[in-house]
Coordinates of C-alpha atoms in Angstrom, one line a residue:
M1 CA 0.0 0.0 0.0
N2 CA 1.2 3.5 -0.8
S3 CA 2.8 5.0 2.4
Y4 CA 0.8 8.2 2.1
K5 CA -2.5 6.3 1.6
D6 CA -1.6 4.1 4.6
M7 CA -0.9 7.2 6.6
L8 CA -4.3 8.7 5.6
L9 CA -6.3 5.6 6.4
H10 CA -4.8 5.2 9.8
R11 CA -5.5 8.9 10.5
L12 CA -9.1 8.5 9.5
H13 CA -9.4 5.3 11.5
K14 CA -8.0 7.1 14.6
T15 CA -10.0 10.3 14.4
I16 CA -13.4 9.0 13.5
T17 CA -15.1 8.3 16.9
E18 CA -17.6 5.8 15.4
K19 CA -16.5 2.2 15.4
N20 CA -14.8 1.7 12.0
L21 CA -12.5 -0.7 10.1
I22 CA -9.9 -0.2 7.4
E23 CA -10.9 -2.5 4.5
K24 CA -8.5 -2.4 1.6
D25 CA -8.3 1.2 0.5
S26 CA -11.4 2.4 2.4
I27 CA -12.9 3.0 5.8
R28 CA -16.2 1.3 6.8
L29 CA -18.3 2.7 9.6
L30 CA -20.1 -0.3 11.1
S31 CA -23.0 1.3 12.8
Y32 CA -24.1 3.3 9.7
D33 CA -23.0 1.1 6.9
I34 CA -21.0 4.0 5.5
T35 CA -18.0 3.5 3.2
I36 CA -15.4 6.2 2.8
E37 CA -13.1 5.9 -0.1
P38 CA -10.3 8.6 0.1
E39 CA -7.9 9.4 -2.7
I40 CA -4.8 11.6 -2.4
V41 CA -4.7 13.5 -5.6
Q42 CA -1.9 15.9 -4.8
I43 CA 1.2 16.1 -2.6
E44 CA 3.1 19.1 -3.9
K45 CA 6.4 20.0 -2.3
K46 CA 7.5 23.7 -2.5
N47 CA 8.3 25.9 0.5
S48 CA 5.5 24.0 2.2
I49 CA 3.5 20.9 1.4
L50 CA 0.2 21.2 -0.4
C51 CA -2.1 18.2 0.0
T52 CA -5.4 17.6 -1.7
I53 CA -7.6 14.6 -0.9
Y54 CA -10.8 13.6 -2.5
F55 CA -13.3 11.7 -0.3
Y56 CA -16.1 9.6 -1.7
V57 CA -18.8 8.6 0.8
K58 CA -21.5 5.9 0.0
A59 CA -24.4 5.1 2.2
P60 CA -27.6 3.1 1.5
L61 CA -29.8 6.1 1.9
F62 CA -27.9 8.3 -0.5
D63 CA -29.2 8.7 -4.1
N64 CA -25.7 9.8 -5.2
V65 CA -22.1 9.3 -3.9
F66 CA -21.2 12.2 -1.6
F67 CA -18.0 13.9 -2.8
E68 CA -15.7 16.4 -1.0
S69 CA -12.3 17.8 -1.8
S70 CA -10.1 18.8 1.1
S71 CA -6.9 20.7 0.7
S72 CA -4.3 21.9 3.3
I73 CA -0.9 23.4 3.5
A74 CA 1.6 22.3 6.2
S75 CA 5.3 21.9 6.9
D76 CA 5.5 18.2 6.1
E77 CA 3.6 15.5 4.4
Y78 CA 2.2 14.0 7.6
R79 CA 0.8 17.3 8.9
A80 CA -0.7 18.2 5.5
I81 CA -2.5 14.8 5.2
A82 CA -3.7 14.9 8.8
L83 CA -5.1 18.4 8.4
S84 CA -6.9 17.6 5.1
S85 CA -8.3 14.5 6.8
D86 CA -9.3 16.2 10.0
N87 CA -11.2 18.9 8.1
F88 CA -13.2 16.3 6.4
V89 CA -14.0 14.4 9.5
Y90 CA -14.9 17.3 11.7
C91 CA -17.0 19.1 9.1
A92 CA -18.5 16.9 6.3
L93 CA -18.5 13.6 8.0
Q94 CA -19.8 14.8 11.2
G95 CA -22.7 16.4 9.3
I96 CA -23.3 13.1 7.6
L97 CA -23.4 11.3 11.0
D98 CA -25.7 13.8 12.5
F99 CA -28.0 13.6 9.4
L100 CA -28.1 9.8 9.5
S101 CA -28.8 9.9 13.2
G102 CA -32.1 11.8 12.5
I103 CA -30.9 15.3 13.5
H104 CA -32.4 18.2 11.5
H105 CA -32.4 22.0 12.1
H106 CA -34.8 23.3 9.4
E107 CA -37.9 22.3 7.4
I108 CA -38.8 23.2 3.8
E109 CA -42.1 23.0 2.0
T110 CA -42.0 23.7 -1.8
Y111 CA -43.5 22.6 -5.1
I112 CA -41.9 21.2 -8.3
L113 CA -44.2 21.5 -11.4
D114 CA -47.3 21.5 -9.0
N115 CA -46.0 18.5 -7.0
K116 CA -45.7 19.2 -3.2
K117 CA -42.3 18.4 -1.7
I118 CA -41.4 18.5 2.0
F119 CA -37.8 18.3 3.2
T120 CA -35.8 18.6 6.4
V121 CA -32.3 20.1 6.6
C122 CA -29.4 19.1 8.8
E123 CA -26.4 21.4 9.2
S124 CA -22.9 20.2 9.5
P125 CA -20.4 21.8 11.8
M126 CA -18.6 24.8 10.3
I127 CA -14.9 25.0 9.8
G128 CA -12.8 28.0 9.1
L129 CA -9.3 28.5 7.9
G130 CA -7.1 31.6 8.0
N131 CA -4.6 33.8 9.8
I132 CA -7.0 35.8 11.9
E133 CA -5.8 35.7 15.5
D134 CA -9.1 36.1 17.3
K135 CA -11.0 33.4 15.3
E136 CA -13.6 32.9 18.0
D137 CA -14.5 36.6 18.1
F138 CA -14.6 36.6 14.3
Y139 CA -17.0 33.6 14.3
H140 CA -19.4 35.1 16.9
E141 CA -19.5 38.5 15.1
Y142 CA -20.2 37.1 11.7
V143 CA -21.4 33.6 12.1
G144 CA -23.6 33.9 15.2
F145 CA -23.0 30.4 16.5
D146 CA -26.0 29.1 18.4
E147 CA -24.6 27.5 21.6
D148 CA -28.0 26.1 22.7
N149 CA -28.8 24.3 19.4
G150 CA -25.3 23.4 18.5
Y151 CA -25.2 24.8 15.0
S152 CA -24.9 28.1 13.2
S153 CA -27.3 29.5 10.6
F154 CA -25.0 32.1 9.1
L155 CA -24.5 30.3 5.7
W156 CA -28.0 28.8 5.9
N157 CA -29.5 32.3 6.3
A158 CA -27.4 33.4 3.2
I159 CA -28.9 30.6 0.9
K160 CA -32.2 29.5 2.5
K161 CA -34.5 31.7 0.2
E162 CA -33.1 30.0 -2.9
V163 CA -32.8 26.4 -1.7
P164 CA -36.6 25.5 -2.1
F165 CA -36.2 26.4 -5.8
I166 CA -33.2 24.2 -6.6
L167 CA -34.2 20.9 -4.9
S168 CA -35.1 17.9 -7.0
N169 CA -37.0 14.8 -6.3
N170 CA -34.0 13.1 -4.7
R171 CA -34.4 11.2 -1.5
V172 CA -31.2 12.9 -0.2
S173 CA -29.5 16.0 -1.5
F174 CA -26.1 17.6 -0.5
I175 CA -25.4 21.2 -0.5
K176 CA -21.8 22.5 0.0
T177 CA -21.1 26.1 0.8
Y178 CA -17.6 27.6 0.9
G179 CA -16.5 31.3 1.0
A180 CA -13.2 33.1 1.4
K181 CA -11.9 36.6 1.6
M182 CA -8.3 37.2 0.5
P183 CA -5.9 39.8 2.1
D184 CA -6.6 42.1 -0.9
G185 CA -10.3 41.9 -0.4
E186 CA -11.0 39.5 -3.3
I187 CA -14.0 37.3 -2.6
M188 CA -14.3 33.6 -3.5
A189 CA -17.3 31.3 -3.2
E190 CA -17.8 27.8 -4.2
C191 CA -21.3 26.2 -3.8
S192 CA -22.8 23.0 -5.2
I193 CA -25.8 20.8 -4.9
N194 CA -25.3 17.1 -5.4
N195 CA -21.8 17.8 -6.7
I196 CA -22.9 20.3 -9.4
N197 CA -21.8 23.9 -9.1
N198 CA -24.6 26.3 -8.4
K199 CA -24.1 30.0 -9.3
V200 CA -27.2 31.2 -7.5
L201 CA -26.0 29.9 -4.2
E202 CA -22.5 31.2 -4.9
N203 CA -23.9 34.7 -5.4
C204 CA -25.7 34.4 -2.0
V205 CA -22.6 33.5 -0.2
Q206 CA -20.5 36.2 -1.9
N207 CA -23.1 38.8 -0.8
E208 CA -22.5 37.8 2.8
I209 CA -18.7 37.4 2.7
I210 CA -18.2 40.9 1.2
K211 CA -19.5 42.2 4.6
W212 CA -16.5 40.7 6.4
D213 CA -13.8 42.9 7.8
N214 CA -10.9 40.4 7.8
D215 CA -8.3 43.2 8.5
G216 CA -6.1 42.3 5.5
E217 CA -5.9 38.6 6.5
F218 CA -7.0 35.5 4.6
F219 CA -10.1 33.8 6.1
S220 CA -12.4 31.1 4.8
I221 CA -15.5 29.2 6.0
K222 CA -17.1 26.0 4.9
Q223 CA -20.3 24.2 5.8
F224 CA -22.5 21.4 4.4
F225 CA -26.3 20.9 4.4
F226 CA -27.8 17.5 4.2
I227 CA -31.4 17.5 3.0
L228 CA -33.9 14.6 3.3
Q229 CA -37.2 14.4 1.5
S230 CA -40.2 13.3 3.5
D231 CA -41.7 9.8 3.0
T232 CA -45.0 11.6 2.5
T233 CA -43.9 13.3 -0.7
Y234 CA -40.9 11.2 -2.0
V235 CA -41.5 9.1 -5.1
K236 CA -38.6 6.9 -6.2
Y237 CA -37.6 7.6 -9.8
P238 CA -38.6 4.5 -11.8
Y239 CA -35.4 4.1 -13.8
S240 CA -31.7 3.7 -13.0
R241 CA -28.8 5.5 -14.7
E242 CA -28.1 2.3 -16.7
E243 CA -31.7 2.0 -17.9
I244 CA -31.8 5.7 -19.0
E245 CA -28.5 5.2 -20.8
Y246 CA -30.2 2.3 -22.7
F247 CA -33.2 4.5 -23.7
V248 CA -30.9 7.3 -24.9
I249 CA -28.9 4.9 -27.1
E250 CA -32.2 3.4 -28.5
Y251 CA -33.4 7.1 -29.2
V252 CA -30.3 8.2 -31.0
L253 CA -29.8 4.9 -33.1
E254 CA -33.5 5.1 -34.1
F255 CA -33.1 8.8 -35.1
E256 CA -30.2 7.9 -37.3
K257 CA -32.3 5.4 -39.3
F258 CA -34.9 8.0 -40.4
E259 CA -32.4 10.5 -42.0
G260 CA -34.3 13.7 -41.2
D261 CA -37.9 12.4 -41.4
Y262 CA -38.7 13.6 -37.9
E263 CA -42.4 12.7 -37.9
K264 CA -41.8 9.1 -38.8
F265 CA -39.0 9.0 -36.2
I266 CA -41.4 10.2 -33.5
D267 CA -44.0 7.6 -34.5
S268 CA -41.3 4.9 -34.3
I269 CA -39.8 6.0 -31.0
N270 CA -43.2 5.9 -29.4
N271 CA -43.2 2.1 -29.9
I272 CA -39.6 1.6 -28.8
I273 CA -39.8 3.6 -25.5
A274 CA -43.1 2.7 -24.1
D275 CA -43.0 4.8 -20.9
N276 CA -44.5 8.2 -21.9
N277 CA -42.8 10.2 -19.1
I278 CA -39.1 9.1 -19.9
R279 CA -39.8 9.2 -23.6
E280 CA -41.1 12.9 -23.5
E281 CA -38.1 13.8 -21.4
I282 CA -35.6 12.3 -23.8
I283 CA -37.3 13.8 -26.8
N284 CA -37.1 17.2 -25.1
F285 CA -33.7 17.1 -23.5
V286 CA -31.5 15.3 -26.1
P287 CA -31.5 18.1 -28.8
E288 CA -31.0 20.9 -26.3
I289 CA -28.1 19.1 -24.5
C290 CA -26.4 18.6 -27.9
A291 CA -26.9 22.3 -28.7
Q292 CA -25.4 23.4 -25.4
N293 CA -22.3 21.2 -26.0
A294 CA -22.1 22.5 -29.6
F295 CA -22.2 26.2 -28.6
R296 CA -20.0 26.3 -25.5
E297 CA -19.4 30.0 -25.8
V298 CA -23.1 30.8 -25.7
I299 CA -24.6 31.4 -22.2
F300 CA -27.4 28.9 -21.5
N301 CA -29.8 29.7 -18.7
D302 CA -30.0 27.1 -15.9
I303 CA -33.7 27.9 -15.6
V304 CA -35.9 26.5 -18.3
H305 CA -39.5 27.2 -19.4
V306 CA -41.7 24.1 -19.1
N307 CA -45.0 23.8 -20.8
I308 CA -47.2 20.9 -19.8
G309 CA -50.4 21.0 -21.9
K310 CA -51.7 24.5 -21.3
K311 CA -49.7 25.1 -18.0
S312 CA -46.4 26.9 -17.9
Y313 CA -43.7 26.8 -15.3
K314 CA -40.0 27.8 -14.7
I315 CA -37.7 25.3 -13.1
L316 CA -34.0 24.3 -13.2
K317 CA -32.9 21.7 -15.7
T318 CA -31.3 19.8 -12.9
Q319 CA -34.6 19.4 -11.1
F320 CA -35.5 16.7 -13.7
T321 CA -34.0 13.5 -12.3
S322 CA -33.2 12.2 -15.8
Y323 CA -31.5 15.3 -17.2
K324 CA -27.9 14.6 -15.9
Y325 CA -28.3 10.9 -16.7
I326 CA -29.3 11.7 -20.3
E327 CA -26.5 14.2 -20.7
D328 CA -23.9 11.6 -19.5
A329 CA -25.3 9.0 -21.8
L330 CA -25.0 11.4 -24.8
I331 CA -21.5 12.3 -24.0
D332 CA -20.4 8.7 -23.5
G333 CA -22.3 7.6 -26.8
F334 CA -20.5 10.2 -29.0
S335 CA -17.2 9.9 -27.2
N336 CA -17.1 6.1 -27.7
N337 CA -18.4 6.3 -31.3
I338 CA -21.6 4.5 -30.6
F339 CA -23.3 7.2 -32.7
N340 CA -22.4 8.6 -36.1
K341 CA -20.5 11.9 -35.9
D342 CA -23.0 13.6 -38.3
T343 CA -25.9 12.7 -35.9
F344 CA -24.6 15.3 -33.4
N345 CA -25.2 18.1 -35.8
D346 CA -28.5 16.8 -36.9
L347 CA -29.7 16.7 -33.3
V348 CA -28.4 20.2 -32.8
H349 CA -30.4 21.5 -35.8
I350 CA -33.7 20.2 -34.4
S351 CA -33.2 22.0 -31.1
S352 CA -35.1 25.2 -30.2
S353 CA -31.8 26.6 -28.9
Y354 CA -30.2 26.4 -32.4
N355 CA -33.2 28.4 -33.8
T356 CA -32.7 31.0 -31.1
I357 CA -29.0 31.2 -31.8
Y358 CA -29.4 31.3 -35.6
E359 CA -32.1 34.1 -35.4
T360 CA -29.9 36.2 -33.0
I361 CA -26.9 36.0 -35.4
Q362 CA -29.2 36.9 -38.4
N363 CA -30.5 39.9 -36.6
K364 CA -27.1 40.9 -35.1
P365 CA -24.4 39.6 -37.4
N366 CA -21.5 41.2 -35.4
I367 CA -22.6 39.8 -32.0
D368 CA -20.1 37.7 -30.1
M369 CA -21.2 34.2 -29.2
K370 CA -20.4 34.9 -25.5
D371 CA -23.1 37.7 -25.6
I372 CA -25.9 35.4 -26.7
F373 CA -28.2 34.2 -23.9
V374 CA -30.4 31.3 -24.4
T375 CA -33.3 29.9 -22.3
C376 CA -34.6 26.5 -23.3
T377 CA -38.3 25.6 -23.6
F378 CA -39.5 22.0 -23.0
N379 CA -42.9 21.1 -24.2
F380 CA -44.8 18.2 -22.7
T381 CA -48.2 16.8 -23.4
D382 CA -51.1 16.6 -20.9
M383 CA -50.2 13.0 -20.3
Y384 CA -46.7 13.8 -18.9
Q385 CA -46.3 13.3 -15.2
F386 CA -43.2 14.7 -13.4
I387 CA -41.4 12.3 -11.0

């Protein structure tokens, strides 16, 4: 075993208070059936040692693998590895353990395409890094730690108005918030939901961090939020990633057969993909995903217009459970030459995004691609049911 990896696994084994075992290259927590798979991706030796570790956490309750990247700088390899490991254990992992123990601090009630959804939110402990001498005073002034309840709502208060509008039908969702202020006053923010960056949340965190008076010193703060959908509103998505990949392959291969006769293609695909819901999602999403990958300089709105029969809505693309699965299946299919290369352009040409971009260029011939803003529209029939 790599000596650094061995060092990391033993550090995790020692600092995790729950009973755990080292199993090959991972840590297994016995009480929760959690598996932690750490990967050291960087040990860079300069004046100091820079260490970056990826942590992948799997648990039966999770829809997706939880991912966290933890970096640190120290005087030697052991201290750098220990610091990156400890930051993960005392922040992200402690939040996971609290969450799986049934602890929650907030409740959310929202709607996705007229479907009521109820969630509870568990905050992780917060960690801060930096050179400020009076860190405790800094925390109490800006973070407002709640000693009675054992958590802080500083970052939650920054993002809570937006969270109901970005949640999907997942049983469990993870939100990561990170903010930092540099000695020169520059602001950094990194926020994600289910491992996908979210600019809306990043803007919320930036607006809070800009208020900090860090007296010319570097300071950062990080916290996670673990969100559980209530049994009363959760509906398990009926298809796995692999099944959706199969449907996407069938869709594209069938599309290739009809050489531009779209109406006959649609009639045919109705017989191949029997489930109306996933079929309508694939028909809507595939061309637009291809267009977004074709025009990388164009700005595509994360929010989409959704028409279901005569009703209209606005939601995030990522709120559709299948969207990311369909995107991944397309990328894999074209990368591995499962589909003909010309098919990509053919799919782009039937997207509404292509029409928007084409019309914009016709009306403004000198416009830069980076100045074009596209909002997709997805049209579903009355038979469509969001899950």
